[in-house]
């Protein structure tokens, strides 16, 4: 399946993630995952173009509905267990997502609620109303490769030749749109995780909110990741961290207690 220019352009300009802007807890990840299979990318782009083709601003969509329209193409013992991404993450035999489980724990810690059964919450509730899952960079991508340089596209998409050109091309507009949405919807907490451009983010945030001051909180191994924290307009607590809420290479010594981080922020309110 080919990646076509119209759906690609529309996704880059208008796709910002999943859930609702009215959610009180926002998770801003560095980028959308799953970019190693062009067929999966095409499924996502085409779904968004079909269902949100009239979007003219930053748009969040229904992750469950999108997932029903993306075929499951992973090889190995799981190949015959799931027909699409919905089956993989939300149906009866769903697999718990390594990042989402810690985001769910963080949200419940911040709300001072008991952490639920993580898999059940993922299946039934995650991003439906209480959380938004937002992407700083829109294109599905893979950590170890940049497959978009191989696409046969018009000169308009020359910025896709390298990851760095792409990030430079889209960063300014997207962070402005996310910050505008923070100002408009005033979520209680925004956790920006996996960010490798902390200084650029700080500059953009302070350009939008001139009175914002950041405090750096040192990390504690296996407990709390190093992070930068600020308050926006007295309504939103903003956290920036380079850490990803998942174990690296499945090693426990690379993890943190994200529920404890959420509770520590609640205690500062």
PDB file of C-alpha atoms in Angstrom:
ATOM      1  CA  UNK A   1       0.000   0.000   0.000  1.00  0.00           C
ATOM      2  CA  UNK A   2       1.451   3.349  -1.062  1.00  0.00           C
ATOM      3  CA  UNK A   3       1.769   6.383   1.193  1.00  0.00           C
ATOM      4  CA  UNK A   4      -0.068   9.100  -0.726  1.00  0.00           C
ATOM      5  CA  UNK A   5       0.701  12.799  -0.555  1.00  0.00           C
ATOM      6  CA  UNK A   6      -2.741  14.168   0.398  1.00  0.00           C
ATOM      7  CA  UNK A   7      -3.207  11.934   3.491  1.00  0.00           C
ATOM      8  CA  UNK A   8       0.452  12.438   4.427  1.00  0.00           C
ATOM      9  CA  UNK A   9       0.195  16.230   4.262  1.00  0.00           C
ATOM     10  CA  UNK A  10      -3.074  16.242   6.205  1.00  0.00           C
ATOM     11  CA  UNK A  11      -1.633  14.001   8.938  1.00  0.00           C
ATOM     12  CA  UNK A  12       1.494  16.138   9.369  1.00  0.00           C
ATOM     13  CA  UNK A  13      -0.552  19.337   9.594  1.00  0.00           C
ATOM     14  CA  UNK A  14      -3.486  18.224  11.735  1.00  0.00           C
ATOM     15  CA  UNK A  15      -2.881  14.939  13.594  1.00  0.00           C
ATOM     16  CA  UNK A  16      -1.928  15.637  17.220  1.00  0.00           C
ATOM     17  CA  UNK A  17      -2.753  12.350  18.915  1.00  0.00           C
ATOM     18  CA  UNK A  18      -5.600  10.662  20.727  1.00  0.00           C
ATOM     19  CA  UNK A  19      -8.298  11.458  23.252  1.00  0.00           C
ATOM     20  CA  UNK A  20      -9.901  14.801  23.983  1.00  0.00           C
ATOM     21  CA  UNK A  21      -8.476  18.267  24.602  1.00  0.00           C
ATOM     22  CA  UNK A  22     -10.883  18.538  27.554  1.00  0.00           C
ATOM     23  CA  UNK A  23      -8.961  15.817  29.455  1.00  0.00           C
ATOM     24  CA  UNK A  24      -7.344  16.961  32.693  1.00  0.00           C
ATOM     25  CA  UNK A  25      -4.179  14.874  32.220  1.00  0.00           C
ATOM     26  CA  UNK A  26      -2.155  15.280  29.033  1.00  0.00           C
ATOM     27  CA  UNK A  27       0.728  13.049  28.002  1.00  0.00           C
ATOM     28  CA  UNK A  28       2.912  14.530  25.273  1.00  0.00           C
ATOM     29  CA  UNK A  29       5.181  11.935  23.715  1.00  0.00           C
ATOM     30  CA  UNK A  30       8.066  12.804  21.422  1.00  0.00           C
ATOM     31  CA  UNK A  31       6.529  11.109  18.376  1.00  0.00           C
ATOM     32  CA  UNK A  32       3.977   8.603  17.162  1.00  0.00           C
ATOM     33  CA  UNK A  33       5.347   5.052  17.139  1.00  0.00           C
ATOM     34  CA  UNK A  34       5.117   2.282  14.569  1.00  0.00           C
ATOM     35  CA  UNK A  35       6.951   3.764  11.611  1.00  0.00           C
ATOM     36  CA  UNK A  36       8.892   0.692  10.494  1.00  0.00           C
ATOM     37  CA  UNK A  37       6.129  -0.717   8.254  1.00  0.00           C
ATOM     38  CA  UNK A  38       4.941   1.545   5.411  1.00  0.00           C
ATOM     39  CA  UNK A  39       1.670  -0.402   5.219  1.00  0.00           C
ATOM     40  CA  UNK A  40       0.901   0.433   8.850  1.00  0.00           C
ATOM     41  CA  UNK A  41       1.758   4.089   8.279  1.00  0.00           C
ATOM     42  CA  UNK A  42      -0.521   4.170   5.222  1.00  0.00           C
ATOM     43  CA  UNK A  43      -3.371   2.587   7.212  1.00  0.00           C
ATOM     44  CA  UNK A  44      -3.096   5.325   9.850  1.00  0.00           C
ATOM     45  CA  UNK A  45      -2.787   8.203   7.402  1.00  0.00           C
ATOM     46  CA  UNK A  46      -5.673   6.983   5.266  1.00  0.00           C
ATOM     47  CA  UNK A  47      -7.928   6.491   8.304  1.00  0.00           C
ATOM     48  CA  UNK A  48      -7.274  10.021   9.519  1.00  0.00           C
ATOM     49  CA  UNK A  49      -7.842  11.469   6.056  1.00  0.00           C
ATOM     50  CA  UNK A  50     -11.157   9.606   5.706  1.00  0.00           C
ATOM     51  CA  UNK A  51     -12.511  10.456   9.148  1.00  0.00           C
ATOM     52  CA  UNK A  52     -10.951  13.873   9.821  1.00  0.00           C
ATOM     53  CA  UNK A  53     -10.438  15.175   6.300  1.00  0.00           C
ATOM     54  CA  UNK A  54     -12.194  18.447   7.128  1.00  0.00           C
ATOM     55  CA  UNK A  55      -9.945  19.210  10.101  1.00  0.00           C
ATOM     56  CA  UNK A  56      -8.448  22.685   9.953  1.00  0.00           C
ATOM     57  CA  UNK A  57      -6.612  22.776  13.277  1.00  0.00           C
ATOM     58  CA  UNK A  58      -4.940  20.503  15.834  1.00  0.00           C
ATOM     59  CA  UNK A  59      -7.035  17.333  15.996  1.00  0.00           C
ATOM     60  CA  UNK A  60      -7.168  14.406  18.410  1.00  0.00           C
ATOM     61  CA  UNK A  61      -8.850  11.210  17.268  1.00  0.00           C
ATOM     62  CA  UNK A  62     -10.264   8.023  18.788  1.00  0.00           C
ATOM     63  CA  UNK A  63      -7.383   5.592  19.264  1.00  0.00           C
ATOM     64  CA  UNK A  64      -9.716   2.589  19.361  1.00  0.00           C
ATOM     65  CA  UNK A  65     -11.435   3.467  16.107  1.00  0.00           C
ATOM     66  CA  UNK A  66      -8.123   4.136  14.369  1.00  0.00           C
ATOM     67  CA  UNK A  67      -6.708   0.868  15.712  1.00  0.00           C
ATOM     68  CA  UNK A  68      -9.583  -1.103  14.201  1.00  0.00           C
ATOM     69  CA  UNK A  69      -8.470   0.191  10.805  1.00  0.00           C
ATOM     70  CA  UNK A  70      -4.778  -0.729  11.117  1.00  0.00           C
ATOM     71  CA  UNK A  71      -3.882  -4.339  10.339  1.00  0.00           C
ATOM     72  CA  UNK A  72      -1.639  -6.258  12.754  1.00  0.00           C
ATOM     73  CA  UNK A  73       1.447  -7.183  10.751  1.00  0.00           C
ATOM     74  CA  UNK A  74       3.990  -8.361  13.341  1.00  0.00           C
ATOM     75  CA  UNK A  75       5.618 -11.710  12.592  1.00  0.00           C
ATOM     76  CA  UNK A  76       6.286 -14.435  15.154  1.00  0.00           C
ATOM     77  CA  UNK A  77       4.115 -16.280  17.698  1.00  0.00           C
ATOM     78  CA  UNK A  78       1.654 -13.377  17.979  1.00  0.00           C
ATOM     79  CA  UNK A  79       1.027 -13.167  14.242  1.00  0.00           C
ATOM     80  CA  UNK A  80      -2.149 -15.270  14.316  1.00  0.00           C
ATOM     81  CA  UNK A  81      -3.531 -13.905  17.596  1.00  0.00           C
ATOM     82  CA  UNK A  82      -4.567 -10.450  16.409  1.00  0.00           C
ATOM     83  CA  UNK A  83      -6.219  -9.152  13.244  1.00  0.00           C
ATOM     84  CA  UNK A  84      -5.619  -5.453  13.890  1.00  0.00           C
ATOM     85  CA  UNK A  85      -4.111  -3.064  16.425  1.00  0.00           C
ATOM     86  CA  UNK A  86      -7.423  -2.879  18.290  1.00  0.00           C
ATOM     87  CA  UNK A  87      -7.241  -6.606  19.033  1.00  0.00           C
ATOM     88  CA  UNK A  88      -3.651  -6.167  20.171  1.00  0.00           C
ATOM     89  CA  UNK A  89      -4.306  -3.358  22.669  1.00  0.00           C
ATOM     90  CA  UNK A  90      -8.004  -3.223  23.535  1.00  0.00           C
ATOM     91  CA  UNK A  91      -9.789  -6.526  22.870  1.00  0.00           C
ATOM     92  CA  UNK A  92     -10.211  -9.549  25.153  1.00  0.00           C
ATOM     93  CA  UNK A  93      -6.617 -10.787  24.827  1.00  0.00           C
ATOM     94  CA  UNK A  94      -4.995  -7.350  24.678  1.00  0.00           C
ATOM     95  CA  UNK A  95      -1.312  -6.980  25.527  1.00  0.00           C
ATOM     96  CA  UNK A  96      -0.403  -4.361  28.142  1.00  0.00           C
ATOM     97  CA  UNK A  97       1.546  -1.503  26.575  1.00  0.00           C
ATOM     98  CA  UNK A  98       4.947  -0.939  28.199  1.00  0.00           C
ATOM     99  CA  UNK A  99       4.629   2.864  28.193  1.00  0.00           C
ATOM    100  CA  UNK A 100       0.879   3.239  28.707  1.00  0.00           C
ATOM    101  CA  UNK A 101       0.884   1.208  31.928  1.00  0.00           C
ATOM    102  CA  UNK A 102       3.173   3.771  33.574  1.00  0.00           C
ATOM    103  CA  UNK A 103       1.214   6.697  32.164  1.00  0.00           C
ATOM    104  CA  UNK A 104      -1.945   5.182  33.678  1.00  0.00           C
ATOM    105  CA  UNK A 105      -0.159   4.773  37.017  1.00  0.00           C
ATOM    106  CA  UNK A 106       1.086   8.380  36.833  1.00  0.00           C
ATOM    107  CA  UNK A 107      -2.422   9.721  36.168  1.00  0.00           C
ATOM    108  CA  UNK A 108      -3.919   7.846  39.103  1.00  0.00           C
ATOM    109  CA  UNK A 109      -1.080   8.934  41.378  1.00  0.00           C
ATOM    110  CA  UNK A 110      -1.628  12.551  40.364  1.00  0.00           C
ATOM    111  CA  UNK A 111      -5.370  12.205  41.024  1.00  0.00           C
ATOM    112  CA  UNK A 112      -4.567  10.548  44.383  1.00  0.00           C
ATOM    113  CA  UNK A 113      -6.516   7.463  43.312  1.00  0.00           C
ATOM    114  CA  UNK A 114      -5.659   3.805  43.730  1.00  0.00           C
ATOM    115  CA  UNK A 115      -4.023   2.356  40.642  1.00  0.00           C
ATOM    116  CA  UNK A 116      -6.504   0.056  38.865  1.00  0.00           C
ATOM    117  CA  UNK A 117      -5.795  -3.181  37.067  1.00  0.00           C
ATOM    118  CA  UNK A 118      -3.609  -1.675  34.354  1.00  0.00           C
ATOM    119  CA  UNK A 119      -4.600  -3.975  31.512  1.00  0.00           C
ATOM    120  CA  UNK A 120      -8.315  -3.562  32.190  1.00  0.00           C
ATOM    121  CA  UNK A 121      -7.981   0.218  32.345  1.00  0.00           C
ATOM    122  CA  UNK A 122      -6.048   0.232  29.080  1.00  0.00           C
ATOM    123  CA  UNK A 123      -8.755  -1.839  27.430  1.00  0.00           C
ATOM    124  CA  UNK A 124     -11.732   0.099  28.724  1.00  0.00           C
ATOM    125  CA  UNK A 125     -10.791   3.660  29.716  1.00  0.00           C
ATOM    126  CA  UNK A 126      -7.375   4.935  28.613  1.00  0.00           C
ATOM    127  CA  UNK A 127      -7.701   8.194  26.577  1.00  0.00           C
ATOM    128  CA  UNK A 128     -11.502   8.022  26.501  1.00  0.00           C
ATOM    129  CA  UNK A 129     -12.083  11.086  28.699  1.00  0.00           C
ATOM    130  CA  UNK A 130      -9.529  11.494  31.502  1.00  0.00           C
ATOM    131  CA  UNK A 131      -6.276  11.475  29.519  1.00  0.00           C
ATOM    132  CA  UNK A 132      -5.044  12.801  26.176  1.00  0.00           C
ATOM    133  CA  UNK A 133      -2.148  11.134  24.366  1.00  0.00           C
ATOM    134  CA  UNK A 134      -0.497  13.879  22.282  1.00  0.00           C
ATOM    135  CA  UNK A 135       2.434  13.745  19.861  1.00  0.00           C
ATOM    136  CA  UNK A 136       5.027  16.496  19.519  1.00  0.00           C
ATOM    137  CA  UNK A 137       6.082  15.081  16.142  1.00  0.00           C
ATOM    138  CA  UNK A 138       3.304  13.528  14.051  1.00  0.00           C
ATOM    139  CA  UNK A 139       4.816  10.873  11.793  1.00  0.00           C
ATOM    140  CA  UNK A 140       4.987   7.258  12.991  1.00  0.00           C
ATOM    141  CA  UNK A 141       8.698   6.673  13.447  1.00  0.00           C
ATOM    142  CA  UNK A 142      11.224   4.088  14.537  1.00  0.00           C
ATOM    143  CA  UNK A 143      14.145   4.828  16.846  1.00  0.00           C
ATOM    144  CA  UNK A 144      16.803   3.260  14.630  1.00  0.00           C
ATOM    145  CA  UNK A 145      15.815   4.296  11.100  1.00  0.00           C
ATOM    146  CA  UNK A 146      14.154   7.045   9.066  1.00  0.00           C
ATOM    147  CA  UNK A 147      12.188   5.342   6.315  1.00  0.00           C
ATOM    148  CA  UNK A 148      10.521   8.470   4.907  1.00  0.00           C
ATOM    149  CA  UNK A 149      13.676   9.401   2.991  1.00  0.00           C
ATOM    150  CA  UNK A 150      12.866   6.554   0.611  1.00  0.00           C
ATOM    151  CA  UNK A 151       9.440   7.841  -0.414  1.00  0.00           C
ATOM    152  CA  UNK A 152       8.950   9.034  -3.977  1.00  0.00           C
ATOM    153  CA  UNK A 153       7.274  12.370  -3.234  1.00  0.00           C
ATOM    154  CA  UNK A 154       7.112  15.837  -4.733  1.00  0.00           C
ATOM    155  CA  UNK A 155       9.582  18.594  -3.796  1.00  0.00           C
ATOM    156  CA  UNK A 156       7.066  19.875  -1.243  1.00  0.00           C
ATOM    157  CA  UNK A 157       8.150  16.997   1.003  1.00  0.00           C
ATOM    158  CA  UNK A 158      11.909  17.524   0.635  1.00  0.00           C
ATOM    159  CA  UNK A 159      12.064  18.083   4.414  1.00  0.00           C
ATOM    160  CA  UNK A 160      11.425  14.347   4.866  1.00  0.00           C
ATOM    161  CA  UNK A 161      14.841  13.449   3.459  1.00  0.00           C
ATOM    162  CA  UNK A 162      16.284  13.381   6.994  1.00  0.00           C
ATOM    163  CA  UNK A 163      14.827  13.208  10.481  1.00  0.00           C
ATOM    164  CA  UNK A 164      16.603  16.413  11.513  1.00  0.00           C
ATOM    165  CA  UNK A 165      15.158  18.381   8.565  1.00  0.00           C
ATOM    166  CA  UNK A 166      11.695  17.059   9.373  1.00  0.00           C
ATOM    167  CA  UNK A 167      11.954  17.991  13.056  1.00  0.00           C
ATOM    168  CA  UNK A 168      13.180  21.493  12.182  1.00  0.00           C
ATOM    169  CA  UNK A 169      10.340  21.884   9.683  1.00  0.00           C
ATOM    170  CA  UNK A 170       7.459  20.980  11.993  1.00  0.00           C
ATOM    171  CA  UNK A 171       8.659  21.824  15.522  1.00  0.00           C
ATOM    172  CA  UNK A 172       7.846  25.523  15.772  1.00  0.00           C
ATOM    173  CA  UNK A 173       4.269  25.313  14.526  1.00  0.00           C
ATOM    174  CA  UNK A 174       3.406  22.169  16.465  1.00  0.00           C
ATOM    175  CA  UNK A 175       4.716  23.321  19.832  1.00  0.00           C
ATOM    176  CA  UNK A 176       2.876  26.624  19.343  1.00  0.00           C
ATOM    177  CA  UNK A 177      -0.353  24.747  18.656  1.00  0.00           C
ATOM    178  CA  UNK A 178       0.106  22.504  21.699  1.00  0.00           C
ATOM    179  CA  UNK A 179       0.827  25.517  23.923  1.00  0.00           C
ATOM    180  CA  UNK A 180      -2.195  27.350  22.518  1.00  0.00           C
ATOM    181  CA  UNK A 181      -4.319  24.343  23.432  1.00  0.00           C
ATOM    182  CA  UNK A 182      -2.848  24.315  26.955  1.00  0.00           C
ATOM    183  CA  UNK A 183      -3.817  27.972  27.301  1.00  0.00           C
ATOM    184  CA  UNK A 184      -7.329  27.329  25.961  1.00  0.00           C
ATOM    185  CA  UNK A 185      -8.228  24.079  27.714  1.00  0.00           C
ATOM    186  CA  UNK A 186      -6.148  24.429  30.921  1.00  0.00           C
ATOM    187  CA  UNK A 187      -5.415  20.788  31.776  1.00  0.00           C
ATOM    188  CA  UNK A 188      -4.340  20.110  35.349  1.00  0.00           C
ATOM    189  CA  UNK A 189      -1.064  18.448  34.371  1.00  0.00           C
ATOM    190  CA  UNK A 190       0.989  18.011  31.177  1.00  0.00           C
ATOM    191  CA  UNK A 191       3.744  15.398  31.191  1.00  0.00           C
ATOM    192  CA  UNK A 192       6.117  15.760  28.238  1.00  0.00           C
ATOM    193  CA  UNK A 193       8.239  12.619  28.190  1.00  0.00           C
ATOM    194  CA  UNK A 194      11.067  11.221  26.082  1.00  0.00           C
ATOM    195  CA  UNK A 195      12.072  14.736  25.016  1.00  0.00           C
ATOM    196  CA  UNK A 196      15.610  15.182  23.689  1.00  0.00           C
ATOM    197  CA  UNK A 197      15.142  18.902  22.999  1.00  0.00           C
ATOM    198  CA  UNK A 198      14.481  20.206  26.521  1.00  0.00           C
ATOM    199  CA  UNK A 199      16.135  23.609  25.952  1.00  0.00           C
ATOM    200  CA  UNK A 200      14.153  24.288  22.767  1.00  0.00           C
ATOM    201  CA  UNK A 201      10.948  23.325  24.567  1.00  0.00           C
ATOM    202  CA  UNK A 202      11.730  25.608  27.496  1.00  0.00           C
ATOM    203  CA  UNK A 203      12.402  28.513  25.140  1.00  0.00           C
ATOM    204  CA  UNK A 204       9.138  27.968  23.270  1.00  0.00           C
ATOM    205  CA  UNK A 205       7.166  27.664  26.508  1.00  0.00           C
ATOM    206  CA  UNK A 206       8.685  30.821  27.998  1.00  0.00           C
ATOM    207  CA  UNK A 207       8.040  32.689  24.759  1.00  0.00           C
ATOM    208  CA  UNK A 208       4.353  31.782  25.055  1.00  0.00           C
ATOM    209  CA  UNK A 209       4.120  32.184  28.848  1.00  0.00           C
ATOM    210  CA  UNK A 210       6.638  34.882  29.769  1.00  0.00           C
ATOM    211  CA  UNK A 211       6.339  34.466  33.540  1.00  0.00           C
ATOM    212  CA  UNK A 212       7.020  30.710  33.585  1.00  0.00           C
ATOM    213  CA  UNK A 213      10.027  29.568  35.586  1.00  0.00           C
ATOM    214  CA  UNK A 214      11.373  26.020  35.555  1.00  0.00           C
ATOM    215  CA  UNK A 215      12.783  24.097  38.486  1.00  0.00           C
ATOM    216  CA  UNK A 216      15.019  21.103  37.834  1.00  0.00           C
ATOM    217  CA  UNK A 217      14.334  18.089  40.081  1.00  0.00           C
ATOM    218  CA  UNK A 218      17.139  15.537  40.304  1.00  0.00           C
ATOM    219  CA  UNK A 219      16.301  11.946  39.571  1.00  0.00           C
ATOM    220  CA  UNK A 220      16.408   9.152  42.125  1.00  0.00           C
ATOM    221  CA  UNK A 221      17.367   5.772  40.681  1.00  0.00           C
ATOM    222  CA  UNK A 222      14.403   3.384  40.378  1.00  0.00           C
ATOM    223  CA  UNK A 223      12.140   6.011  41.938  1.00  0.00           C
ATOM    224  CA  UNK A 224      11.727   9.378  40.182  1.00  0.00           C
ATOM    225  CA  UNK A 225      13.235  10.442  36.823  1.00  0.00           C
ATOM    226  CA  UNK A 226      15.075  13.735  36.542  1.00  0.00           C
ATOM    227  CA  UNK A 227      12.589  16.318  35.344  1.00  0.00           C
ATOM    228  CA  UNK A 228      11.930  20.027  34.906  1.00  0.00           C
ATOM    229  CA  UNK A 229       8.726  21.418  36.383  1.00  0.00           C
ATOM    230  CA  UNK A 230       6.819  24.668  35.978  1.00  0.00           C
ATOM    231  CA  UNK A 231       3.386  26.133  36.661  1.00  0.00           C
ATOM    232  CA  UNK A 232       1.444  27.770  33.837  1.00  0.00           C
ATOM    233  CA  UNK A 233      -1.076  30.486  34.721  1.00  0.00           C
ATOM    234  CA  UNK A 234      -1.642  28.890  38.112  1.00  0.00           C
ATOM    235  CA  UNK A 235      -3.789  26.181  36.505  1.00  0.00           C
ATOM    236  CA  UNK A 236      -1.478  23.726  34.740  1.00  0.00           C
ATOM    237  CA  UNK A 237       1.527  21.855  36.088  1.00  0.00           C
ATOM    238  CA  UNK A 238       4.028  21.126  33.321  1.00  0.00           C
ATOM    239  CA  UNK A 239       6.737  18.461  33.517  1.00  0.00           C
ATOM    240  CA  UNK A 240       9.529  17.906  30.989  1.00  0.00           C
ATOM    241  CA  UNK A 241      11.727  14.814  31.089  1.00  0.00           C
ATOM    242  CA  UNK A 242      14.062  12.981  28.751  1.00  0.00           C
ATOM    243  CA  UNK A 243      12.956   9.677  30.239  1.00  0.00           C
ATOM    244  CA  UNK A 244      10.431   7.342  28.597  1.00  0.00           C
ATOM    245  CA  UNK A 245       7.896   5.652  30.933  1.00  0.00           C
ATOM    246  CA  UNK A 246       8.980   2.175  29.846  1.00  0.00           C
ATOM    247  CA  UNK A 247      11.870  -0.136  30.667  1.00  0.00           C
ATOM    248  CA  UNK A 248      14.778   0.174  28.265  1.00  0.00           C
ATOM    249  CA  UNK A 249      15.622  -3.221  26.759  1.00  0.00           C
ATOM    250  CA  UNK A 250      13.246  -4.710  29.368  1.00  0.00           C
ATOM    251  CA  UNK A 251      15.756  -4.082  32.185  1.00  0.00           C
ATOM    252  CA  UNK A 252      14.199  -3.245  35.555  1.00  0.00           C
ATOM    253  CA  UNK A 253      17.130  -1.054  36.576  1.00  0.00           C
ATOM    254  CA  UNK A 254      16.130   1.419  33.844  1.00  0.00           C
ATOM    255  CA  UNK A 255      12.639   2.029  35.244  1.00  0.00           C
ATOM    256  CA  UNK A 256      11.052   4.529  37.623  1.00  0.00           C
ATOM    257  CA  UNK A 257       7.975   4.719  39.846  1.00  0.00           C
ATOM    258  CA  UNK A 258       5.709   6.897  37.718  1.00  0.00           C
ATOM    259  CA  UNK A 259       2.822   6.625  40.156  1.00  0.00           C
ATOM    260  CA  UNK A 260       5.081   8.121  42.839  1.00  0.00           C
ATOM    261  CA  UNK A 261       5.984  10.954  40.469  1.00  0.00           C
ATOM    262  CA  UNK A 262       2.304  11.698  39.968  1.00  0.00           C
ATOM    263  CA  UNK A 263       1.649  11.721  43.707  1.00  0.00           C
ATOM    264  CA  UNK A 264       4.635  14.000  44.340  1.00  0.00           C
ATOM    265  CA  UNK A 265       3.173  16.545  41.931  1.00  0.00           C
ATOM    266  CA  UNK A 266      -0.167  16.373  43.668  1.00  0.00           C
ATOM    267  CA  UNK A 267       1.539  17.128  46.981  1.00  0.00           C
ATOM    268  CA  UNK A 268       3.036  20.295  45.468  1.00  0.00           C
ATOM    269  CA  UNK A 269      -0.351  21.697  44.435  1.00  0.00           C
TER     270      UNK A 269
END
